[in-house]
CSV table of C-alpha atoms in Angstrom, one decimal:
chain,number,residue,atom,x,y,z
A,1,ARG,CA,24.8,24.8,-3.8
A,2,GLY,CA,22.3,22.6,-5.6
A,3,TYR,CA,19.7,25.3,-5.9
A,4,GLU,CA,18.9,28.1,-8.3
A,5,GLU,CA,17.3,31.3,-7.2
A,6,VAL,CA,14.3,32.5,-9.3
A,7,ILE,CA,11.9,35.3,-8.9
A,8,VAL,CA,8.2,34.4,-8.9
A,9,ASP,CA,5.6,37.1,-8.4
A,10,GLY,CA,8.2,39.3,-6.8
A,11,TYR,CA,9.4,36.6,-4.4
A,12,LYS,CA,12.8,35.0,-4.5
A,13,ILE,CA,12.6,31.3,-4.2
A,14,ARG,CA,15.1,28.5,-4.5
A,15,VAL,CA,14.5,25.6,-6.9
A,16,ALA,CA,16.6,22.5,-6.7
A,17,THR,CA,18.8,21.7,-9.7
A,18,THR,CA,17.9,18.4,-11.6
A,19,ALA,CA,20.9,16.7,-10.0
A,20,LYS,CA,20.0,17.8,-6.5
A,21,ALA,CA,16.4,16.8,-7.0
A,22,LEU,CA,17.5,13.3,-8.2
A,23,PHE,CA,19.9,13.0,-5.3
A,24,ASP,CA,17.2,14.0,-2.8
A,25,PHE,CA,14.7,11.6,-4.3
A,26,LEU,CA,17.1,8.6,-4.2
A,27,TYR,CA,18.5,9.5,-0.8
A,28,LEU,CA,15.0,9.6,0.8
A,29,LYS,CA,13.8,6.5,-1.0
A,30,ARG,CA,13.7,3.8,1.6
A,31,LYS,CA,13.1,0.4,0.0
A,32,LEU,CA,15.5,-0.2,-2.9
A,33,ALA,CA,15.9,-4.0,-2.8
A,34,ASP,CA,17.8,-4.7,-6.1
A,35,LEU,CA,19.5,-1.3,-6.7
A,36,GLU,CA,20.5,-1.9,-10.3
A,37,LYS,CA,17.1,-3.2,-11.3
A,38,GLU,CA,15.3,-0.4,-9.4
A,39,LEU,CA,17.5,2.3,-11.0
A,40,LYS,CA,17.0,0.9,-14.5
A,41,PHE,CA,13.4,0.0,-14.5
A,42,GLY,CA,11.6,0.3,-11.1
A,43,LEU,CA,11.8,4.0,-10.4
A,44,ARG,CA,10.7,5.2,-13.9
A,45,ILE,CA,13.6,7.7,-14.2
A,46,ASN,CA,14.2,8.8,-17.8
A,47,TRP,CA,18.0,8.6,-17.8
A,48,ASP,CA,18.1,9.8,-21.4
A,49,ASN,CA,17.1,13.3,-20.2
A,50,LEU,CA,20.2,13.5,-18.0
A,51,ASP,CA,23.4,14.6,-19.6
A,52,ASN,CA,27.0,14.1,-18.3
A,53,LYS,CA,27.0,17.5,-16.6
A,54,ILE,CA,23.9,16.7,-14.5
A,55,LEU,CA,25.2,13.2,-13.7
A,56,ARG,CA,28.6,14.5,-12.6
A,57,GLU,CA,26.9,17.0,-10.3
A,58,PHE,CA,24.7,14.1,-9.0
A,59,GLY,CA,27.8,12.0,-8.4
A,60,GLY,CA,29.4,14.9,-6.4
A,61,TYR,CA,26.4,14.9,-4.1
A,62,CYS,CA,26.6,11.1,-3.7
A,63,ASN,CA,30.3,11.2,-2.8
A,64,PHE,CA,29.8,14.2,-0.5
A,65,SER,CA,27.0,12.4,1.4
A,66,ARG,CA,29.4,9.7,2.5
A,67,LYS,CA,26.5,7.2,2.6
A,68,ILE,CA,27.2,3.7,1.3
A,69,LYS,CA,23.8,3.5,-0.3
A,70,MET,CA,24.5,6.7,-2.4
A,71,LYS,CA,28.0,5.6,-3.3
A,72,LYS,CA,26.6,2.3,-4.6
A,73,ILE,CA,23.9,4.1,-6.5
A,74,TRP,CA,26.5,6.4,-8.1
A,75,LEU,CA,28.6,3.4,-9.2
A,76,ILE,CA,25.5,1.8,-10.8
A,77,VAL,CA,24.5,5.1,-12.5
A,78,LYS,CA,28.0,5.6,-13.9
A,79,LYS,CA,27.8,2.0,-15.3
A,80,ILE,CA,24.3,2.5,-16.8
A,81,LYS,CA,25.0,5.9,-18.3
A,82,ASN,CA,28.8,5.5,-19.0
A,83,VAL,CA,29.4,8.8,-17.4
A,84,ALA,CA,32.6,10.6,-18.6
A,85,LYS,CA,34.8,12.3,-16.1
């Protein structure tokens, strides 16, 4: 879950989905002082390239993680992007 298998030069490798890569990036990011400001401007994430499907998958990872930081991030992302259920 969160990865797609692709064949490169005869080798099977797993590549993270966009949602999983975003989750991993934000999960591992240590210093996020003002979460909303960082998510909107500081991290240089192009939110326009992320559709509702990707964002809902990202939200699933945030909720599954049970980390307060990730749940806060998900609430802010839903607000920024007006994510539909």
